[in-house]
CSV table of C-alpha atoms in Angstrom, one decimal:
chain,number,residue,atom,x,y,z
A,160,MET,CA,83.7,73.9,82.9
A,161,THR,CA,87.1,74.2,84.5
A,162,ILE,CA,88.1,76.8,81.9
A,163,LEU,CA,85.0,78.8,82.7
A,164,ALA,CA,86.0,78.7,86.4
A,165,HIS,CA,89.5,79.8,85.7
A,166,VAL,CA,88.3,82.7,83.6
A,167,PHE,CA,85.9,83.7,86.4
A,168,THR,CA,88.8,83.6,88.9
A,169,LEU,CA,91.0,85.7,86.6
A,170,LEU,CA,88.3,88.3,86.1
A,171,ALA,CA,87.2,88.6,89.7
A,172,VAL,CA,90.7,88.6,91.2
A,173,THR,CA,91.9,91.2,88.7
A,174,ALA,CA,88.9,93.4,89.5
A,175,GLY,CA,89.7,93.0,93.2
A,176,ALA,CA,93.3,93.9,92.7
A,177,LEU,CA,92.2,97.0,90.7
A,178,LEU,CA,90.0,98.1,93.5
A,179,PHE,CA,92.9,97.7,96.0
A,180,LEU,CA,95.0,99.8,93.6
A,181,ALA,CA,92.3,102.5,93.5
A,182,GLY,CA,92.0,102.3,97.2
A,183,THR,CA,95.7,102.8,97.7
A,184,ILE,CA,95.8,105.7,95.3
A,185,GLY,CA,92.9,107.3,97.2
A,186,LEU,CA,94.7,106.6,100.5
A,187,LEU,CA,97.8,108.4,99.3
A,188,ARG,CA,96.1,111.3,97.4
A,189,PHE,CA,92.9,112.2,99.3
A,190,PRO,CA,93.2,115.4,101.3
A,191,ASP,CA,91.7,114.5,104.7
A,192,THR,CA,91.3,111.6,107.1
A,193,LEU,CA,87.7,110.8,106.5
A,194,SER,CA,88.0,110.6,102.7
A,195,ARG,CA,91.1,108.5,103.1
A,196,LEU,CA,89.1,106.1,105.3
A,197,HIS,CA,86.4,106.1,102.7
A,198,ALA,CA,89.0,105.0,100.0
A,199,LEU,CA,90.4,102.4,102.3
A,200,SER,CA,87.1,100.8,103.2
A,201,LYS,CA,86.2,100.3,99.5
A,202,ALA,CA,89.4,98.4,98.9
A,203,ASP,CA,89.0,96.4,102.1
A,204,ASN,CA,85.4,95.4,101.6
A,205,LEU,CA,84.7,95.1,97.9
A,206,GLY,CA,88.3,94.4,96.8
A,207,LEU,CA,88.7,91.6,99.3
A,208,ALA,CA,85.2,90.3,98.5
A,209,LEU,CA,86.0,90.1,94.8
A,210,ILE,CA,89.3,88.3,95.5
A,211,VAL,CA,87.6,85.8,97.8
A,212,LEU,CA,84.8,85.3,95.3
A,213,GLY,CA,87.3,84.7,92.6
A,214,LEU,CA,89.3,82.2,94.6
A,215,LEU,CA,86.2,80.2,95.6
A,216,PRO,CA,86.1,78.0,92.5
A,217,GLN,CA,89.8,77.2,93.1
A,218,ALA,CA,89.1,76.0,96.7
A,219,ALA,CA,90.0,72.3,97.1
A,220,SER,CA,87.1,71.5,99.4
A,221,LEU,CA,83.9,73.0,100.8
A,222,THR,CA,85.6,73.7,104.1
A,223,ASP,CA,88.4,75.6,102.3
A,224,GLY,CA,85.8,77.8,100.6
A,225,LEU,CA,84.0,78.4,103.9
A,226,LYS,CA,87.3,79.4,105.5
A,227,LEU,CA,87.9,81.9,102.7
A,228,ILE,CA,84.5,83.4,103.3
A,229,LEU,CA,85.1,83.5,107.1
A,230,ILE,CA,88.4,85.4,106.5
A,231,TRP,CA,86.5,87.9,104.4
A,232,LEU,CA,83.8,88.4,107.1
A,233,LEU,CA,86.4,88.8,109.8
A,234,ALA,CA,88.4,91.3,107.7
A,235,GLN,CA,85.2,93.2,107.2
A,236,LEU,CA,84.4,93.2,110.9
A,237,SER,CA,87.9,94.4,111.9
A,238,ALA,CA,88.1,97.0,109.1
A,239,ALA,CA,84.7,98.5,109.9
A,240,THR,CA,85.6,98.7,113.6
A,241,ALA,CA,89.0,100.2,112.9
A,242,SER,CA,87.5,102.9,110.6
A,243,GLN,CA,84.9,103.7,113.2
A,244,LEU,CA,87.5,104.0,115.9
A,245,ILE,CA,89.8,106.2,113.8
A,246,ALA,CA,86.9,108.5,112.8
A,247,GLY,CA,85.7,108.6,116.4
A,248,SER,CA,89.0,109.7,117.8
A,249,LEU,CA,89.2,112.3,115.0
A,250,ASN,CA,85.8,113.6,116.0
A,251,ARG,CA,86.8,113.8,119.7
A,252,ARG,CA,90.0,115.6,118.8
A,253,LYS,CA,88.1,118.2,116.8
A,254,SER,CA,85.4,118.9,119.4
A,255,GLY,CA,87.5,118.2,122.5
A,256,PRO,CA,89.6,120.6,124.5
B,227,MET,CA,106.3,85.3,88.1
B,228,THR,CA,106.9,84.0,91.7
B,229,LEU,CA,110.5,85.2,91.4
B,230,LEU,CA,109.1,88.7,90.7
B,231,PHE,CA,106.9,88.5,93.7
B,232,ASP,CA,109.7,87.3,95.9
B,233,LEU,CA,112.0,90.1,94.8
B,234,ALA,CA,109.3,92.7,95.4
B,235,LEU,CA,108.7,91.2,98.8
B,236,VAL,CA,112.4,91.4,99.7
B,237,ALA,CA,112.8,94.9,98.4
B,238,TRP,CA,109.7,95.9,100.4
B,239,LEU,CA,111.1,94.3,103.6
B,240,ILE,CA,114.4,96.1,103.2
B,241,ALA,CA,112.7,99.4,102.4
B,242,LEU,CA,110.4,99.1,105.4
B,243,ALA,CA,113.3,98.1,107.7
B,244,GLY,CA,115.2,101.2,106.6
B,245,HIS,CA,112.1,103.3,107.2
B,246,ILE,CA,111.8,101.9,110.8
B,247,ALA,CA,115.4,102.7,111.5
B,248,MET,CA,115.3,106.2,110.0
B,249,THR,CA,112.0,107.6,111.0
B,250,ARG,CA,112.0,110.3,113.7
B,251,GLU,CA,108.6,109.7,115.2
B,252,ASP,CA,108.5,106.7,117.6
B,253,ARG,CA,104.8,105.9,116.8
B,254,ASN,CA,105.4,105.9,113.1
B,255,ALA,CA,108.3,103.5,113.6
B,256,ILE,CA,106.1,101.1,115.7
B,257,VAL,CA,103.3,101.1,113.1
B,258,ALA,CA,105.8,100.4,110.4
B,259,PHE,CA,107.2,97.6,112.6
B,260,ILE,CA,103.8,96.0,112.8
B,261,ALA,CA,103.5,96.1,109.0
B,262,PHE,CA,107.0,94.7,108.9
B,263,GLY,CA,105.9,91.7,111.0
B,264,LEU,CA,103.0,91.0,108.6
B,265,LEU,CA,105.3,91.2,105.6
B,266,LEU,CA,107.9,89.0,107.3
B,267,GLY,CA,105.1,86.5,107.8
B,268,LEU,CA,104.4,86.5,104.1
B,269,ALA,CA,108.1,85.9,103.5
B,270,TRP,CA,108.0,82.8,105.8
B,271,VAL,CA,105.0,81.6,103.8
B,272,ARG,CA,107.1,81.8,100.7
B,273,LEU,CA,109.7,79.7,102.4
B,274,SER,CA,107.0,77.1,103.2
B,275,ALA,CA,107.5,77.7,106.9
B,276,LEU,CA,103.8,78.1,107.8
B,277,ASP,CA,104.3,77.5,111.5
B,278,VAL,CA,107.0,80.2,111.7
B,279,ALA,CA,104.8,82.5,109.6
B,280,LEU,CA,101.8,82.2,112.0
B,281,THR,CA,104.0,82.8,115.0
B,282,GLU,CA,105.7,85.8,113.4
B,283,VAL,CA,102.4,87.4,112.5
B,284,ALA,CA,100.9,86.7,115.9
B,285,ILE,CA,104.0,87.6,118.0
B,286,GLY,CA,106.2,89.8,115.9
B,287,GLY,CA,103.3,91.8,114.4
B,288,GLY,CA,100.6,91.5,117.0
B,289,VAL,CA,101.8,91.2,120.6
B,290,THR,CA,105.1,93.0,120.2
B,291,GLY,CA,103.3,95.8,118.3
B,292,VAL,CA,100.8,96.3,121.1
B,293,LEU,CA,103.5,96.1,123.8
B,294,LEU,CA,105.6,98.8,121.9
B,295,LEU,CA,102.6,101.0,121.4
B,296,SER,CA,101.6,100.9,125.1
B,297,ALA,CA,105.3,101.5,126.1
B,298,GLU,CA,105.4,104.5,123.8
B,299,ALA,CA,102.1,105.9,125.3
B,300,HIS,CA,103.6,105.5,128.8
B,301,LEU,CA,106.8,107.3,127.8
B,302,ARG,CA,104.8,110.1,126.3
B,303,LYS,CA,102.8,110.8,129.5
B,304,PRO,CA,105.5,112.1,131.9
B,305,LEU,CA,107.3,113.9,129.0
B,306,ALA,CA,104.2,115.9,128.2
B,307,GLN,CA,104.0,117.1,131.8
B,308,ASP,CA,107.5,118.4,132.0
B,309,SER,CA,107.6,120.4,128.8
B,310,ALA,CA,110.4,122.7,129.8
B,311,GLN,CA,112.9,120.4,128.3
B,312,ASP,CA,112.6,118.2,125.3
B,313,ARG,CA,114.2,115.1,126.9
B,314,PRO,CA,114.3,112.5,124.1
B,315,HIS,CA,116.1,114.8,121.7
B,316,ASP,CA,118.6,115.7,124.4
B,317,GLY,CA,119.2,112.1,125.0
B,318,ARG,CA,119.6,111.4,121.4
B,319,ARG,CA,122.0,114.2,120.9
B,320,ARG,CA,124.1,113.1,123.8
B,321,LEU,CA,124.4,109.7,122.3
B,322,GLY,CA,125.4,111.6,119.1
B,323,ASN,CA,126.5,110.5,115.7
B,324,VAL,CA,129.2,108.3,117.1
B,325,GLY,CA,126.7,106.0,118.7
B,326,THR,CA,124.6,105.9,115.5
B,327,ILE,CA,127.6,105.1,113.3
B,328,ALA,CA,128.8,102.4,115.8
B,329,ALA,CA,125.3,100.8,115.8
B,330,ALA,CA,125.1,100.9,112.0
B,331,LEU,CA,128.6,99.4,111.7
B,332,ALA,CA,127.7,96.6,114.2
B,333,SER,CA,124.5,95.9,112.4
B,334,ALA,CA,126.2,95.8,109.0
B,335,ALA,CA,128.9,93.4,110.5
B,336,VAL,CA,126.2,91.1,111.8
B,337,THR,CA,124.4,91.1,108.4
B,338,ALA,CA,127.7,90.5,106.5
B,339,GLY,CA,128.5,87.6,108.9
B,340,LEU,CA,125.1,86.0,108.5
B,341,ALA,CA,125.4,86.3,104.7
B,342,LEU,CA,128.9,84.8,104.8
B,343,ALA,CA,127.6,81.9,107.0
B,344,VAL,CA,124.7,81.2,104.6
B,345,LEU,CA,126.9,81.4,101.5
B,346,ALA,CA,129.6,79.1,103.1
B,347,LEU,CA,127.1,76.3,103.7
B,348,PRO,CA,127.8,73.2,101.7
B,349,THR,CA,125.1,72.2,99.2
B,350,PRO,CA,122.9,70.5,100.1
B,351,ALA,CA,122.9,72.2,103.4
B,352,PRO,CA,123.3,69.9,106.5
B,353,THR,CA,119.8,69.0,107.7
B,354,LEU,CA,118.2,66.9,110.4
B,355,ALA,CA,114.9,67.0,108.5
B,356,PRO,CA,114.9,63.4,107.3
B,357,VAL,CA,115.7,62.1,110.8
B,358,ALA,CA,113.0,64.3,112.3
B,359,ALA,CA,110.5,63.0,109.7
B,360,ALA,CA,111.5,59.4,110.3
B,361,ALA,CA,111.0,59.6,114.0
B,362,LEU,CA,107.7,61.3,113.7
B,363,ASP,CA,105.8,58.0,114.2
B,364,THR,CA,107.1,57.5,117.7
B,365,THR,CA,105.5,60.7,118.9
B,366,GLY,CA,102.1,60.0,117.3
B,367,LEU,CA,102.1,63.5,115.9
B,368,GLY,CA,101.7,64.5,112.2
B,369,ASN,CA,103.4,67.9,112.3
B,370,PRO,CA,107.2,67.7,112.5
B,371,VAL,CA,107.4,71.3,113.8
B,372,THR,CA,105.3,70.3,116.8
B,373,ALA,CA,107.4,67.2,117.3
B,374,VAL,CA,110.5,69.3,117.4
B,375,LEU,CA,109.0,71.8,119.8
B,376,LEU,CA,107.5,69.3,122.2
B,377,ALA,CA,109.5,66.1,121.9
B,378,TYR,CA,112.9,66.4,120.3
B,379,ARG,CA,113.8,69.8,121.6
B,380,ALA,CA,111.3,70.0,124.5
B,381,LEU,CA,113.9,71.6,126.8
B,382,ASP,CA,114.1,74.7,124.6
B,383,THR,CA,110.4,75.1,124.6
B,384,LEU,CA,110.2,74.7,128.4
B,385,LEU,CA,112.9,77.3,128.9
B,386,GLU,CA,111.1,79.6,126.5
B,387,LYS,CA,107.9,79.5,128.5
B,388,VAL,CA,109.9,80.1,131.7
B,389,VAL,CA,111.5,83.2,130.1
B,390,LEU,CA,108.0,84.5,129.3
B,391,LEU,CA,107.1,84.1,133.0
B,392,LEU,CA,110.3,86.0,134.0
B,393,ALA,CA,109.3,88.8,131.6
B,394,LEU,CA,106.0,89.1,133.4
B,395,VAL,CA,107.7,89.1,136.8
B,396,GLY,CA,109.8,92.0,135.4
B,397,VAL,CA,106.7,93.9,134.3
B,398,TRP,CA,104.8,93.3,137.5
B,399,SER,CA,107.7,94.4,139.7
B,400,LEU,CA,107.4,97.9,138.2
B,401,ALA,CA,104.2,98.4,140.3
B,402,PRO,CA,104.7,100.6,143.4
B,403,ASP,CA,104.2,99.1,146.8
B,404,ARG,CA,100.7,100.4,147.4
B,405,THR,CA,99.3,98.8,144.3
B,406,TRP,CA,101.3,95.5,144.6
B,407,GLY,CA,99.0,92.6,144.0
B,408,GLY,CA,96.3,94.8,142.6
B,409,ALA,CA,94.8,94.9,139.2
B,410,PRO,CA,96.3,96.6,136.1
B,411,SER,CA,94.0,99.1,134.4
B,412,LEU,CA,93.4,98.9,130.7
B,413,ALA,CA,90.1,100.3,129.7
B,414,PRO,CA,89.8,104.1,129.1
B,415,ALA,CA,87.1,105.9,131.2
B,416,VAL,CA,84.6,105.6,128.3
B,417,ALA,CA,85.3,102.8,125.8
B,418,PRO,CA,84.3,103.7,122.2
B,419,GLU,CA,81.1,102.0,121.2
B,420,PRO,CA,82.5,100.2,118.1
B,421,LEU,CA,85.2,98.6,120.3
B,422,VAL,CA,82.5,97.4,122.8
B,423,TYR,CA,80.6,95.9,119.8
B,424,LEU,CA,83.7,94.2,118.5
B,425,ALA,CA,84.4,92.9,122.1
B,426,ARG,CA,81.0,91.3,122.1
B,427,VAL,CA,81.1,89.8,118.6
B,428,LEU,CA,84.7,88.7,118.1
B,429,PRO,CA,85.6,86.6,121.2
B,430,PRO,CA,83.3,83.6,120.5
B,431,ILE,CA,84.8,83.3,117.0
B,432,GLY,CA,88.3,84.0,118.3
B,433,VAL,CA,88.1,81.3,121.0
B,434,VAL,CA,86.9,78.7,118.4
B,435,ILE,CA,89.7,79.7,116.1
B,436,ALA,CA,92.2,79.4,119.0
B,437,VAL,CA,91.0,75.9,119.9
B,438,TYR,CA,91.1,74.9,116.3
B,439,MET,CA,94.7,76.2,115.9
B,440,PHE,CA,95.7,74.3,119.1
B,441,TRP,CA,94.1,71.1,118.0
B,442,VAL,CA,95.2,71.1,114.4
B,443,GLY,CA,98.8,71.9,115.5
B,444,ALA,CA,99.4,68.3,116.2
B,445,ASP,CA,99.1,67.4,112.5
B,446,ALA,CA,99.3,70.7,110.6
B,447,PRO,CA,100.7,74.2,111.0
B,448,GLY,CA,99.4,75.8,114.2
B,449,GLY,CA,100.1,75.1,117.8
B,450,THR,CA,100.3,76.4,121.3
B,451,PHE,CA,101.9,79.8,120.7
B,452,GLN,CA,99.6,80.8,117.9
B,453,ALA,CA,96.5,79.6,119.8
B,454,GLY,CA,97.6,81.2,123.0
B,455,THR,CA,98.2,84.6,121.2
B,456,VAL,CA,94.7,84.5,119.7
B,457,LEU,CA,93.2,83.7,123.1
B,458,ALA,CA,95.2,86.5,124.7
B,459,ALA,CA,94.0,88.9,122.1
B,460,MET,CA,90.4,88.0,122.7
B,461,TRP,CA,90.8,88.5,126.5
B,462,LEU,CA,92.6,91.8,125.9
B,463,ILE,CA,89.7,93.1,123.6
B,464,VAL,CA,87.2,92.3,126.3
B,465,MET,CA,89.3,94.1,129.0
B,466,LEU,CA,90.0,97.1,126.7
B,467,ALA,CA,86.3,97.5,126.0
B,468,GLY,CA,85.7,97.5,129.8
B,469,LEU,CA,83.3,94.6,129.6
B,470,ARG,CA,85.5,92.7,132.2
B,471,GLN,CA,88.0,94.2,134.5
B,472,PRO,CA,91.5,92.8,134.6
B,473,PRO,CA,92.0,90.4,137.6
B,474,ASP,CA,94.2,91.3,140.6
B,475,THR,CA,97.8,90.3,139.8
B,476,ALA,CA,97.7,88.4,143.2
B,477,HIS,CA,94.6,86.5,142.3
B,478,ARG,CA,95.1,82.8,143.1
B,479,VAL,CA,93.4,81.5,139.9
B,480,LEU,CA,95.4,83.8,137.7
B,481,ARG,CA,98.7,82.8,139.3
B,482,LEU,CA,97.8,79.1,138.9
B,483,LEU,CA,96.9,79.7,135.2
B,484,LEU,CA,100.2,81.4,134.6
B,485,VAL,CA,102.5,78.7,136.1
B,486,GLY,CA,100.2,75.8,135.2
B,487,GLY,CA,101.6,75.1,131.7
B,488,PRO,CA,105.3,75.3,132.5
B,489,ALA,CA,104.7,73.4,135.8
B,490,LEU,CA,102.9,70.5,134.1
B,491,PHE,CA,105.6,70.5,131.4
B,492,LEU,CA,108.3,70.2,134.1
B,493,ALA,CA,106.3,67.6,136.1
B,494,VAL,CA,106.0,65.4,133.0
B,495,GLY,CA,109.6,66.0,132.3
B,496,PHE,CA,110.7,64.6,135.7
B,497,LEU,CA,108.2,61.8,135.3
B,498,GLY,CA,110.2,60.8,132.3
B,499,PHE,CA,112.9,59.6,134.7
B,500,PHE,CA,110.6,56.9,136.0
B,501,ILE,CA,108.3,55.9,133.1
B,502,ALA,CA,110.6,56.6,130.1
B,503,ASP,CA,114.3,57.1,129.2
B,504,GLY,CA,115.0,60.3,131.2
B,505,PHE,CA,114.2,63.9,131.6
B,506,LEU,CA,111.5,65.2,129.2
B,507,SER,CA,111.1,61.9,127.3
B,508,TYR,CA,107.7,60.3,126.9
B,509,PRO,CA,106.8,56.6,126.9
B,510,GLU,CA,105.9,55.8,123.3
B,511,PRO,CA,102.3,54.5,123.7
B,512,ILE,CA,101.1,57.6,125.5
B,513,ALA,CA,103.3,60.2,123.9
B,514,LYS,CA,100.6,61.9,122.0
B,515,PRO,CA,98.1,62.3,124.8
B,516,LEU,CA,100.9,63.6,127.1
B,517,ILE,CA,102.0,66.1,124.4
B,518,LEU,CA,98.4,67.3,123.9
B,519,GLY,CA,97.9,67.7,127.6
B,520,ILE,CA,101.0,69.7,128.0
B,521,GLU,CA,100.1,71.8,124.9
B,522,ALA,CA,96.6,72.5,126.3
B,523,ALA,CA,98.0,73.7,129.6
B,524,LEU,CA,100.7,75.7,127.8
B,525,THR,CA,98.2,77.4,125.6
B,526,LEU,CA,96.3,78.7,128.6
B,527,SER,CA,99.5,79.8,130.3
B,528,ILE,CA,100.7,81.6,127.2
B,529,ALA,CA,97.4,83.3,126.7
B,530,ALA,CA,97.3,84.5,130.4
B,531,THR,CA,101.0,85.6,130.3
B,532,LEU,CA,100.8,87.6,127.1
B,533,ALA,CA,97.5,89.3,128.1
B,534,MET,CA,99.0,90.2,131.5
B,535,LEU,CA,102.2,91.5,129.8
B,536,VAL,CA,100.2,93.9,127.7
B,537,ALA,CA,98.0,94.8,130.6
B,538,GLY,CA,101.1,96.0,132.4
B,539,PRO,CA,101.9,96.5,136.1
B,540,ALA,CA,99.2,96.8,138.8
B,541,GLN,CA,97.7,100.3,139.0
B,542,LYS,CA,94.9,99.9,141.5
B,543,ALA,CA,95.3,99.0,145.1
B,544,PRO,CA,94.5,95.3,145.7
B,545,GLU,CA,91.0,94.4,146.9
B,546,PRO,CA,91.1,93.1,150.5
């Protein structure tokens, strides 16, 4: 059972790390701000989610697991807000004076 | 494997520090500096100094970053108005290469001196850690870092808090006479909607986390500074979104909040002459409640001070 948990952790965290890598490449290579934001949000949401999911079986206690999930939720909230703010200021600059 | 990670972390830190020093654009340098604070936090985690890591991320990355960003925005405003002369470049040129080289040499000398000092330490390095751990029971605390901050070296902590207040006095005194005692202004005319949403959702969570950090600080990494920073951030988000206006800097409650922590600390310190061994010493049976009480007041004071530091000098005339 523990081996199964370890394998799950390895797979999920690797997948998460790959998503972060893909997001970073997108951030560096994509041509404009909106698509760069798009690349970043995938890494932030799904990548972090996979890493947290993978680490859950390794958590020492139930509270530790809940803390991990809370971290993911908070990161989601701040990443979503930051993306919206950046996109909004871009929009205003385009249409503004 | 961990060695590889550590080496990568160090290389990253040095590269980022170089970037901050070399980059021409001020705002780029500040954003890189915030990232540097976060990375440095990771480095402290690798050194098993979780308390320092938390403080570094909160203060070095968070508060200092916001302060620098707002300072940069203030500098940009008057410069944009008088566009006839590009002042910062002039200033930089006047300082010239000589200044840059002198600064680089001085920095290199400090780095070399630090490296020499570290290499010259005997092995094992002299440490007070066993003594600190042995005396932990007398404080009733479980976290040796908190014991150092609030019991063994309480004087340092007290002075630190007073320095914070002095910094705030410095910021406030930049206000012109007609707005003296008035409120700073933070929120833009129209706050973006996502920010308003965040300012409604995040503070309840943030306040719980801050209280948790303060409470757990007695026995585990955490404590007043970290908790105060989180509280300050929550208050700042609310003010930035325009949900609440910043208070008048002359407001009685605000002033009490600001001096409350250091004042209580000082009062307990003097009380030590009568009920314990001297200045800033606690009688053993009630050491923990005393420390927790001081910490609670300090947390609120730090939160108010940091938030007001970021809010800046008064910009509106005081309300009668």
